[in-house]
Amino acid sequence: MYVCWYNYGGQPAVAVPQSLAAAPVPPLVPQPVPALHHQAPAEYLIPVSPQTVLTHLGVPRKRGSEELMSHGAMVTNGTGLSPQLQGEMNDAKKVKLDSGANPPSRVVHIRSLPHEAAETDIVQLGMPFGKMTNVLVLKQKNQAFLEFQDESAAINMVSYYQTNPAQVRLKPCYVQFSNHKELKTDASHSFQNANAQAALQAAQAVMVSGNADEQTTILRVIVDNVLYPVTLEVLHQLFSRFGKVLKIITFTKNNTFQALIQFSDPISATTAKASLDGQNIYNGCNTLKIDYSKLTNLNVKYNNDKSRDFTRPDLPSGDPALDQLQMGGGVPMAGFGMASPGAFGAAARLGMPLAAQGGSSVILVSNLDEEKVTPDALFTLFGVYGDVHRVKILFNKKDNALVQMADPHQAQLAITYLDKVRVWGKNIRVAQSRHAVVQMPKEGQPDAGLTKDFVNSPLHRFKRPGSKNCQNIFPPSAVLHLSNIPASVTEEQIQSWFSDYGAVRAFKFFQKDRKMALVQMSSVDEAIHALIGMHNKQVGENSHLRVSFSKSTI
């Protein structure tokens, strides 16, 4: 006899042989799901500026963003771990994948996770085996711990995945017993626990109902009190923290910004709704109102600023103003009027002076590789999202730096797009700083070239009013846009230059303008390193290459 359970997208259907059970798993007892959205996570309420974006979730008390960033345990997502559990995390690579390595325990240890793995992914690995009571994801270490109510459930899970390798977001991972009998997290730093509890409660609701297929994977999101523009990229970054986002459609209705967001599974959708409903994207404004959609599928025709199918990178960019999008089941978007490219122009114009009046232009960057970081490298990377005026690598903590942008709006863009991005093999953290300016060292102070002023640099991308660069700001991607290429430079030369930073997967010149080209690296990490190394490279007697991230595909 086999027990079948709903499976996460990309995860093989789990069929658990009854013979694997060391002991019968007690029946699940229905439990009410608390309305988590009544909580006010502190990171949604960081009292530093209207420009502070929500880059983390689930903190039940107020903390300044620089305070959050200054604690090593929090930065590594290791909040509240006991020293023993920290040791297990650090020694995980030494542990052989062997069911005999540790005796059976209610706590299961999962290794080799993809970086984007969320609590919902881990919970879904354990759902077929029994009730779960705690989950902890250590993103920096690509590991997680999952605690069951009963040891027999953990035994079933480890036994099953010994012979049927687990996958999270299509990446194989390893499942074994932890050497701890229970998962203890520090209640005083329940920073991470709200996400974990939301995921567990969503899973429990599905398990009690007994049919995940009856629950929707699509959320309808309304943004009220919009003072700052809401982009598709910001929505994707925010909601993908709860699971795999497949599709997004944005539109305006009755002068209100709305979006439809389709997850790969109902647990991720339920967790996102419980965690984000009623929260503000920015401090005091851009309030999210979330409910479930009756639709079963979103049919996205175009990949552009207003709609995106993340499973179909081959879709054309199209012109959403000329073609109404159809949604699954043949339901048209009648009366939904797609937002025009300038729909948020007024909000943007409103946001700029507000940002200038409140909030800091200085951002704190932490978890850097102190062996590789330089002021020039940070100037180039952060310069993609605004004009960098000054950079200071901290003298006594060289894996931290302060970056001063031209204004708070640009600082916010940098936070939105670069927080948790992998640079030199480490996921950097980017948050607003309490400092108003970056101070240059006084004469005679030791600095060793760690502070640099770039105010008069000729390399600023946004100094010229109305620059097209302002309309071409995209998140880090594997595809880079090159411009200012001299006619004498060949494709072979360009590929040779970029191959110093990784494998070049594809390249093409623009047909109408050979001064521009696209180059695709094998990963976003390599593209970031290539941008840092190749932007402003001299490629001709009077020519310097310009490099930026692209949303195009080759």
Coordinates of C-alpha atoms in Angstrom, one line a residue:
M1 CA 0.0 0.0 0.0
Y2 CA 1.2 3.5 -0.8
V3 CA 0.2 6.9 0.5
C4 CA 0.4 9.6 -2.1
W5 CA 0.6 13.3 -1.3
Y6 CA 0.5 16.6 -3.2
N7 CA 4.0 17.4 -4.6
Y8 CA 5.7 20.8 -5.0
G9 CA 6.5 21.8 -8.6
G10 CA 9.6 20.1 -9.7
Q11 CA 9.6 17.6 -6.8
P12 CA 8.8 14.0 -7.6
A13 CA 5.4 12.8 -6.4
V14 CA 6.0 11.3 -3.0
A15 CA 4.8 7.8 -2.5
V16 CA 5.7 6.5 0.9
P17 CA 5.8 2.7 1.3
Q18 CA 4.0 1.7 4.4
S19 CA 6.8 -0.7 5.2
L20 CA 9.1 2.2 5.8
A21 CA 7.2 3.4 8.9
A22 CA 9.0 2.3 12.0
A23 CA 5.9 3.2 14.0
P24 CA 2.4 4.3 13.0
V25 CA 2.1 8.1 12.6
P26 CA -0.7 9.4 14.8
P27 CA -3.6 11.1 12.9
L28 CA -3.3 14.8 12.5
V29 CA -5.5 16.9 14.7
P30 CA -7.1 19.9 13.0
Q31 CA -5.8 23.2 14.5
P32 CA -6.9 26.7 13.9
V33 CA -4.6 28.8 11.7
P34 CA -3.8 32.1 13.5
A35 CA -4.3 35.3 11.5
L36 CA -0.6 36.1 11.3
H37 CA -1.1 39.2 9.3
H38 CA -2.2 41.1 12.4
Q39 CA 1.4 41.1 13.5
A40 CA 3.5 44.0 12.5
P41 CA 6.9 42.6 11.6
A42 CA 9.6 45.1 12.6
E43 CA 11.4 45.0 9.3
Y44 CA 8.2 46.3 7.7
L45 CA 8.3 49.1 10.2
I46 CA 12.0 50.2 10.3
P47 CA 11.7 53.7 11.6
V48 CA 14.5 55.2 9.4
S49 CA 12.8 56.5 6.2
P50 CA 9.8 56.3 3.9
Q51 CA 12.3 54.8 1.5
T52 CA 13.2 51.7 3.5
V53 CA 12.1 48.7 1.5
L54 CA 10.9 45.5 3.0
T55 CA 13.8 43.1 2.5
H56 CA 13.0 40.7 5.3
L57 CA 9.9 39.4 7.0
G58 CA 8.5 38.4 10.3
V59 CA 10.2 40.4 13.0
P60 CA 7.8 40.9 15.9
R61 CA 9.5 44.0 17.3
K62 CA 11.0 47.2 16.0
R63 CA 14.7 47.4 15.1
G64 CA 16.7 49.8 13.1
S65 CA 18.0 48.2 9.9
E66 CA 21.6 48.9 10.8
E67 CA 21.1 47.2 14.1
L68 CA 19.7 44.2 12.3
M69 CA 22.7 44.1 10.0
S70 CA 25.2 44.5 12.8
H71 CA 24.5 41.1 14.5
G72 CA 26.5 38.3 12.8
A73 CA 24.0 35.7 13.7
M74 CA 21.2 37.6 12.1
V75 CA 23.2 38.4 9.0
T76 CA 23.8 34.7 8.5
N77 CA 20.2 33.7 9.1
G78 CA 21.6 31.9 12.2
T79 CA 19.5 33.7 14.7
G80 CA 19.1 32.0 18.0
L81 CA 21.0 28.9 17.2
S82 CA 22.6 27.1 20.1
P83 CA 26.4 26.7 19.9
Q84 CA 25.9 23.0 19.4
L85 CA 23.6 23.6 16.4
Q86 CA 26.1 26.1 15.1
G87 CA 28.7 23.5 15.3
E88 CA 26.5 21.0 13.4
M89 CA 25.9 23.6 10.7
N90 CA 29.6 24.3 10.3
D91 CA 30.6 20.6 10.3
A92 CA 27.8 19.6 8.0
K93 CA 30.1 19.1 5.0
K94 CA 32.1 16.5 7.0
V95 CA 29.1 14.5 7.8
K96 CA 28.7 11.4 5.6
L97 CA 25.3 10.8 4.0
D98 CA 24.6 7.7 6.0
S99 CA 21.5 6.9 8.0
G100 CA 23.8 5.5 10.7
A101 CA 25.8 8.8 11.0
N102 CA 23.4 10.0 13.7
P103 CA 20.8 8.1 15.6
P104 CA 17.1 8.7 14.8
S105 CA 15.8 12.1 16.0
R106 CA 12.7 14.2 15.6
V107 CA 14.9 16.7 13.8
V108 CA 16.0 16.2 10.2
H109 CA 19.0 18.0 8.7
I110 CA 18.8 19.0 5.0
R111 CA 22.0 20.0 3.1
S112 CA 23.0 21.3 -0.3
L113 CA 19.9 23.4 -0.7
P114 CA 19.7 26.0 -3.5
H115 CA 20.2 29.6 -2.2
E116 CA 16.6 30.6 -3.1
A117 CA 15.1 27.8 -0.9
A118 CA 12.4 29.1 1.5
E119 CA 10.7 27.7 4.6
T120 CA 7.8 26.5 2.3
D121 CA 10.2 24.4 0.3
I122 CA 11.4 22.6 3.4
V123 CA 8.0 22.1 4.8
Q124 CA 6.8 20.5 1.6
L125 CA 9.6 18.0 1.7
G126 CA 8.2 16.9 5.1
M127 CA 4.5 17.1 4.5
P128 CA 4.0 13.5 3.4
F129 CA 5.4 12.1 6.6
G130 CA 3.6 13.8 9.4
K131 CA 3.0 16.9 11.5
M132 CA 6.0 19.3 11.6
T133 CA 6.6 21.6 14.7
N134 CA 9.5 23.8 13.6
V135 CA 11.6 24.7 10.7
L136 CA 14.8 26.7 10.3
V137 CA 16.4 27.7 7.0
L138 CA 20.1 28.8 7.0
K139 CA 20.4 30.5 3.6
Q140 CA 24.0 31.4 4.0
K141 CA 24.9 27.7 4.6
N142 CA 22.4 26.3 2.1
Q143 CA 21.0 24.1 4.9
A144 CA 17.9 23.7 6.9
F145 CA 16.5 21.8 10.0
L146 CA 13.0 20.4 10.1
E147 CA 11.4 19.2 13.4
F148 CA 8.5 16.7 13.5
Q149 CA 6.1 16.1 16.3
D150 CA 7.0 12.4 16.3
E151 CA 10.2 10.6 15.7
S152 CA 8.5 8.0 13.6
A153 CA 7.7 10.7 11.0
A154 CA 11.3 11.8 10.8
I155 CA 12.4 8.2 10.4
N156 CA 9.9 7.8 7.5
M157 CA 11.3 10.9 5.8
V158 CA 15.0 10.0 6.1
S159 CA 14.3 6.4 5.1
Y160 CA 12.4 7.5 2.0
Y161 CA 14.9 10.1 0.8
Q162 CA 17.8 7.7 1.3
T163 CA 16.5 5.7 -1.7
N164 CA 14.6 8.5 -3.5
P165 CA 16.9 11.6 -3.5
A166 CA 15.1 14.7 -2.5
Q167 CA 14.9 17.8 -4.7
V168 CA 14.2 21.4 -3.9
R169 CA 13.6 23.7 -6.9
L170 CA 15.0 21.0 -9.2
K171 CA 18.3 20.8 -7.2
P172 CA 19.2 17.5 -5.4
C173 CA 19.6 17.9 -1.7
Y174 CA 20.6 15.5 1.1
V175 CA 18.4 14.4 4.0
Q176 CA 19.8 12.9 7.3
F177 CA 19.1 12.9 11.0
S178 CA 20.3 15.8 13.1
N179 CA 22.3 15.0 16.2
H180 CA 19.8 17.1 18.2
K181 CA 16.6 15.8 19.7
E182 CA 14.7 19.0 19.2
L183 CA 15.2 22.3 17.4
K184 CA 15.7 25.2 19.7
T185 CA 15.6 28.8 18.5
D186 CA 16.0 31.8 20.7
A187 CA 12.7 33.3 21.4
S188 CA 14.3 36.7 22.1
H189 CA 15.3 36.8 18.4
S190 CA 12.1 35.4 16.8
F191 CA 13.3 37.3 13.7
Q192 CA 13.0 34.2 11.5
N193 CA 10.3 32.4 13.4
A194 CA 7.3 34.2 11.9
N195 CA 8.1 33.0 8.4
A196 CA 8.6 29.5 9.7
Q197 CA 5.3 29.5 11.6
A198 CA 3.4 30.9 8.7
A199 CA 4.8 28.0 6.5
L200 CA 4.0 25.4 9.1
Q201 CA 0.4 26.7 9.6
A202 CA -0.2 26.8 5.8
A203 CA 1.0 23.2 5.5
Q204 CA -1.2 22.1 8.4
A205 CA -4.2 23.8 6.8
V206 CA -3.6 21.8 3.6
M207 CA -3.0 18.6 5.5
V208 CA -6.2 18.9 7.5
S209 CA -8.2 19.7 4.4
G210 CA -6.7 16.6 2.8
N211 CA -6.7 18.1 -0.7
A212 CA -4.1 20.6 -1.8
D213 CA -5.6 20.7 -5.3
E214 CA -8.7 22.5 -3.9
Q215 CA -6.6 25.4 -2.8
T216 CA -5.6 28.2 -5.1
T217 CA -2.0 29.1 -6.0
I218 CA -3.0 32.6 -7.3
L219 CA -3.1 35.7 -5.1
R220 CA -4.8 39.0 -6.0
V221 CA -2.8 41.9 -4.6
I222 CA -4.0 45.5 -4.2
V223 CA -1.6 48.2 -3.3
D224 CA -3.2 51.2 -1.4
N225 CA -1.8 54.5 -0.4
V226 CA 0.8 54.4 -3.2
L227 CA 3.5 57.0 -2.7
Y228 CA 6.3 55.2 -4.5
P229 CA 6.2 53.2 -7.7
V230 CA 5.6 49.5 -7.4
T231 CA 7.5 47.5 -10.0
L232 CA 7.1 43.9 -11.1
E233 CA 10.7 43.3 -9.9
V234 CA 9.9 44.5 -6.4
L235 CA 6.8 42.3 -6.2
H236 CA 8.8 39.3 -7.4
Q237 CA 11.6 39.9 -4.8
L238 CA 9.0 40.3 -2.0
F239 CA 6.8 37.3 -2.8
S240 CA 9.5 34.9 -3.9
R241 CA 10.7 34.8 -0.3
F242 CA 7.7 32.4 0.4
G243 CA 8.1 30.1 -2.5
K244 CA 8.5 29.8 -6.3
V245 CA 6.7 32.5 -8.2
L246 CA 5.7 31.3 -11.6
K247 CA 3.8 34.3 -13.1
I248 CA 2.9 37.9 -12.4
I249 CA 0.5 40.2 -14.1
T250 CA 0.2 43.9 -13.0
F251 CA -2.5 46.3 -14.0
T252 CA -4.6 49.3 -12.8
K253 CA -8.3 49.2 -12.0
N254 CA -10.2 52.2 -10.7
N255 CA -6.9 54.0 -10.5
T256 CA -5.6 51.4 -8.1
F257 CA -2.5 49.3 -8.7
Q258 CA -3.2 45.6 -8.6
A259 CA -1.3 42.4 -9.4
L260 CA -2.1 38.7 -9.9
I261 CA 0.7 36.5 -8.6
Q262 CA 0.8 32.7 -9.3
F263 CA 2.9 30.4 -7.1
S264 CA 3.9 26.9 -7.9
D265 CA 1.9 25.5 -4.9
P266 CA -0.9 26.5 -2.5
I267 CA 1.3 26.4 0.6
S268 CA 3.6 29.1 -0.7
A269 CA 0.6 31.2 -1.7
T270 CA -1.1 30.7 1.7
T271 CA 2.2 31.6 3.5
A272 CA 2.7 34.7 1.5
K273 CA -0.9 35.9 2.2
A274 CA -0.6 35.2 5.9
S275 CA 2.7 37.0 6.2
L276 CA 2.2 40.0 3.9
D277 CA -1.5 40.9 4.0
G278 CA -1.9 44.3 5.7
Q279 CA 1.8 45.1 5.6
N280 CA 3.5 48.2 4.0
I281 CA 6.0 47.8 1.2
Y282 CA 7.6 51.1 2.4
N283 CA 7.4 52.6 5.8
G284 CA 3.9 54.1 6.3
C285 CA 2.7 53.7 2.7
N286 CA 2.2 51.3 -0.2
T287 CA -0.1 49.0 1.8
L288 CA -0.7 45.4 0.6
K289 CA -4.2 44.0 0.6
I290 CA -4.1 40.3 -0.4
D291 CA -6.9 37.8 -1.1
Y292 CA -7.2 34.5 -3.1
S293 CA -8.0 34.6 -6.8
K294 CA -10.7 32.3 -8.2
L295 CA -8.5 31.8 -11.3
T296 CA -6.7 28.5 -11.7
N297 CA -4.0 29.7 -14.1
L298 CA -2.6 32.9 -15.5
N299 CA -1.9 33.0 -19.3
V300 CA 0.9 35.5 -19.8
K301 CA 1.5 36.4 -23.5
Y302 CA 4.4 38.9 -23.0
N303 CA 7.5 39.2 -20.7
N304 CA 7.8 42.9 -20.0
D305 CA 7.5 45.4 -17.2
K306 CA 3.8 44.7 -16.7
S307 CA 3.7 40.9 -17.0
R308 CA 6.1 38.1 -16.7
D309 CA 6.0 34.3 -17.0
F310 CA 9.1 33.1 -15.2
T311 CA 8.7 29.6 -16.7
R312 CA 8.8 31.0 -20.3
P313 CA 11.8 33.2 -20.9
D314 CA 11.2 32.8 -24.6
L315 CA 8.1 34.9 -24.7
P316 CA 8.2 38.2 -26.7
S317 CA 8.2 41.6 -24.9
G318 CA 5.2 42.7 -27.1
D319 CA 3.2 45.8 -26.4
P320 CA 0.7 45.2 -23.6
A321 CA -1.2 48.4 -24.5
L322 CA -2.2 46.8 -27.8
D323 CA -3.3 43.4 -26.6
Q324 CA -5.4 42.4 -23.7
L325 CA -3.9 39.6 -21.7
Q326 CA -6.0 36.5 -21.3
M327 CA -6.1 34.6 -18.1
G328 CA -6.5 30.9 -17.5
G329 CA -9.9 29.5 -18.2
G330 CA -10.5 32.0 -21.0
V331 CA -11.4 34.8 -18.6
P332 CA -10.4 38.1 -20.3
M333 CA -8.9 41.1 -18.6
A334 CA -11.8 43.2 -19.7
G335 CA -12.0 46.5 -17.9
F336 CA -8.7 46.0 -16.2
G337 CA -6.8 48.5 -18.4
M338 CA -3.0 47.7 -18.3
A339 CA -0.9 50.4 -16.8
S340 CA 0.9 52.6 -19.3
P341 CA 4.7 53.1 -19.0
G342 CA 4.1 56.5 -17.4
A343 CA 1.3 55.4 -15.1
F344 CA 3.5 55.9 -12.0
G345 CA 5.2 59.0 -13.2
A346 CA 3.2 61.2 -10.8
A347 CA 4.0 58.8 -7.9
A348 CA 7.7 58.9 -8.9
R349 CA 7.7 62.6 -9.0
L350 CA 5.9 62.7 -5.7
G351 CA 8.3 60.2 -4.2
M352 CA 11.5 62.0 -5.1
P353 CA 11.0 65.2 -3.0
L354 CA 9.6 63.1 -0.1
A355 CA 12.7 60.9 -0.3
A356 CA 14.9 64.0 -0.4
Q357 CA 13.3 65.3 2.8
G358 CA 13.5 62.1 4.8
G359 CA 15.8 59.1 4.8
S360 CA 19.4 58.6 4.3
S361 CA 21.4 58.4 1.1
V362 CA 23.9 56.2 2.8
I363 CA 23.6 52.4 2.8
L364 CA 25.4 49.8 4.8
V365 CA 26.8 46.8 2.9
S366 CA 27.9 43.8 4.9
N367 CA 29.1 40.2 4.5
L368 CA 31.6 41.3 1.8
D369 CA 34.7 39.4 0.9
E370 CA 37.3 41.6 2.6
E371 CA 40.1 40.1 0.4
K372 CA 38.5 41.2 -2.8
V373 CA 36.4 44.3 -2.0
T374 CA 37.6 47.7 -3.0
P375 CA 36.0 51.2 -3.2
D376 CA 36.2 51.1 -7.0
A377 CA 34.4 47.7 -7.2
L378 CA 31.6 48.9 -5.0
F379 CA 31.4 52.1 -7.0
T380 CA 30.9 50.1 -10.2
L381 CA 28.4 47.7 -8.8
F382 CA 26.2 50.2 -6.9
G383 CA 26.6 52.7 -9.7
V384 CA 24.2 50.5 -11.7
Y385 CA 21.4 51.8 -9.5
G386 CA 22.5 55.4 -8.8
D387 CA 25.4 57.8 -8.7
V388 CA 27.8 56.8 -6.0
H389 CA 29.4 59.8 -4.2
R390 CA 31.5 58.1 -1.6
V391 CA 32.6 54.6 -0.5
K392 CA 34.1 53.7 2.9
I393 CA 35.3 50.2 3.7
L394 CA 35.3 50.0 7.5
F395 CA 38.9 50.0 8.8
N396 CA 38.2 47.6 11.7
K397 CA 35.6 45.4 9.9
K398 CA 36.6 45.2 6.3
D399 CA 33.7 43.0 5.3
N400 CA 31.4 46.0 5.9
A401 CA 31.2 49.2 3.9
L402 CA 29.2 52.4 3.7
V403 CA 28.1 53.6 0.3
Q404 CA 26.7 57.1 -0.2
M405 CA 24.4 57.6 -3.1
A406 CA 23.3 60.8 -4.7
D407 CA 19.9 60.7 -3.0
P408 CA 17.7 58.5 -0.9
H409 CA 15.7 57.3 -3.9
Q410 CA 18.8 55.9 -5.5
A411 CA 19.9 54.4 -2.2
Q412 CA 16.5 52.6 -2.0
L413 CA 17.0 51.2 -5.6
A414 CA 20.3 49.8 -4.6
I415 CA 18.8 48.1 -1.5
T416 CA 15.9 46.7 -3.5
Y417 CA 18.1 45.1 -6.2
L418 CA 21.3 44.2 -4.4
D419 CA 20.3 42.9 -0.9
K420 CA 21.2 39.2 -0.7
V421 CA 22.9 39.2 -4.1
R422 CA 25.9 36.8 -4.3
V423 CA 29.1 38.7 -4.8
W424 CA 32.6 37.0 -4.7
G425 CA 30.9 33.9 -3.4
K426 CA 29.1 35.5 -0.5
N427 CA 25.5 36.8 -0.2
I428 CA 25.9 40.5 0.7
R429 CA 23.4 42.3 2.9
V430 CA 22.3 45.8 2.0
A431 CA 20.3 48.1 4.2
Q432 CA 19.9 51.8 5.1
S433 CA 22.5 53.3 7.4
R434 CA 21.9 55.7 10.2
H435 CA 24.7 57.9 8.9
A436 CA 23.6 61.0 6.9
V437 CA 27.0 61.2 5.0
V438 CA 30.2 59.2 4.6
Q439 CA 33.0 61.1 6.3
M440 CA 36.3 61.4 4.6
P441 CA 39.3 60.5 6.9
K442 CA 40.9 63.4 8.6
E443 CA 44.4 64.2 7.7
G444 CA 46.8 61.9 9.4
Q445 CA 44.1 59.2 10.1
P446 CA 45.0 55.7 9.0
D447 CA 42.8 54.7 6.0
A448 CA 45.0 52.7 3.6
G449 CA 42.9 53.7 0.7
L450 CA 39.6 52.3 2.2
T451 CA 37.7 55.6 1.7
K452 CA 37.2 57.2 -1.7
D453 CA 35.3 60.2 -3.0
F454 CA 33.6 59.7 -6.5
V455 CA 31.6 63.0 -6.6
N456 CA 33.5 64.3 -9.7
S457 CA 33.8 60.9 -11.4
P458 CA 33.0 61.0 -15.2
L459 CA 31.5 57.5 -14.8
H460 CA 28.1 58.4 -13.2
R461 CA 25.3 56.8 -15.2
F462 CA 22.4 59.1 -14.1
K463 CA 23.9 62.6 -13.8
R464 CA 22.4 63.8 -17.1
P465 CA 18.7 64.8 -16.7
G466 CA 16.4 62.5 -18.7
S467 CA 19.2 59.9 -19.3
K468 CA 17.9 56.7 -20.8
N469 CA 19.7 54.8 -18.1
C470 CA 16.9 55.8 -15.7
Q471 CA 14.5 53.6 -17.8
N472 CA 16.9 50.7 -18.0
I473 CA 17.4 49.7 -14.4
F474 CA 17.1 45.9 -13.9
P475 CA 18.0 43.4 -11.2
P476 CA 21.3 41.5 -11.6
S477 CA 21.0 39.0 -14.4
A478 CA 23.2 36.6 -16.3
V479 CA 22.8 38.6 -19.5
L480 CA 24.8 41.9 -19.7
H481 CA 24.2 44.8 -22.1
L482 CA 27.3 46.2 -23.6
S483 CA 27.6 49.6 -25.3
N484 CA 30.2 52.0 -26.7
I485 CA 31.9 49.2 -28.6
P486 CA 34.3 50.4 -31.3
A487 CA 33.9 49.0 -34.8
S488 CA 37.4 47.5 -34.7
V489 CA 36.5 45.2 -31.7
T490 CA 35.5 41.7 -32.7
E491 CA 33.1 39.2 -31.1
E492 CA 36.1 36.9 -30.4
Q493 CA 37.9 39.7 -28.5
I494 CA 34.8 40.5 -26.4
Q495 CA 34.3 36.8 -25.6
S496 CA 37.9 36.5 -24.6
W497 CA 37.7 39.5 -22.2
F498 CA 34.6 38.2 -20.5
S499 CA 35.8 34.6 -20.3
D500 CA 38.2 35.8 -17.6
Y501 CA 35.2 36.1 -15.3
G502 CA 33.4 32.8 -16.2
A503 CA 31.9 30.8 -19.1
V504 CA 30.4 32.9 -21.9
R505 CA 27.2 31.1 -22.9
A506 CA 26.0 33.3 -25.8
F507 CA 26.8 36.6 -27.5
K508 CA 25.2 38.8 -30.2
F509 CA 25.7 42.3 -31.6
F510 CA 22.6 44.4 -32.0
Q511 CA 21.5 44.3 -35.7
K512 CA 20.7 48.0 -36.0
D513 CA 23.6 49.2 -33.9
R514 CA 26.9 47.3 -33.7
K515 CA 28.1 49.6 -30.9
M516 CA 25.9 47.5 -28.6
A517 CA 25.8 43.8 -27.8
L518 CA 24.5 41.2 -25.4
V519 CA 26.7 38.7 -23.6
Q520 CA 25.3 35.9 -21.5
M521 CA 27.4 34.4 -18.7
S522 CA 26.7 31.0 -17.2
S523 CA 25.4 32.5 -13.9
V524 CA 24.3 35.7 -12.3
D525 CA 27.4 35.5 -10.0
E526 CA 29.7 35.5 -13.0
A527 CA 27.8 38.3 -14.7
I528 CA 28.2 40.5 -11.6
H529 CA 32.0 39.8 -11.5
A530 CA 32.2 40.6 -15.2
L531 CA 30.3 43.8 -14.8
I532 CA 32.6 44.9 -12.0
G533 CA 35.7 44.0 -14.0
M534 CA 34.7 45.1 -17.5
H535 CA 32.7 48.3 -17.0
N536 CA 34.8 51.2 -18.2
K537 CA 37.4 48.9 -19.6
Q538 CA 39.4 50.8 -22.3
V539 CA 38.6 49.0 -25.6
G540 CA 39.9 51.6 -28.1
E541 CA 42.0 54.7 -28.2
N542 CA 39.2 56.9 -26.9
S543 CA 36.6 54.3 -26.1
H544 CA 35.6 52.7 -22.8
L545 CA 33.1 49.8 -22.6
R546 CA 29.8 50.4 -20.8
V547 CA 28.3 47.4 -19.1
S548 CA 24.9 47.0 -17.4
F549 CA 22.4 44.3 -16.5
S550 CA 19.8 43.4 -19.1
K551 CA 16.3 41.9 -19.0
S552 CA 16.7 40.5 -22.5
T553 CA 17.5 37.0 -23.5
I554 CA 19.8 35.7 -26.3

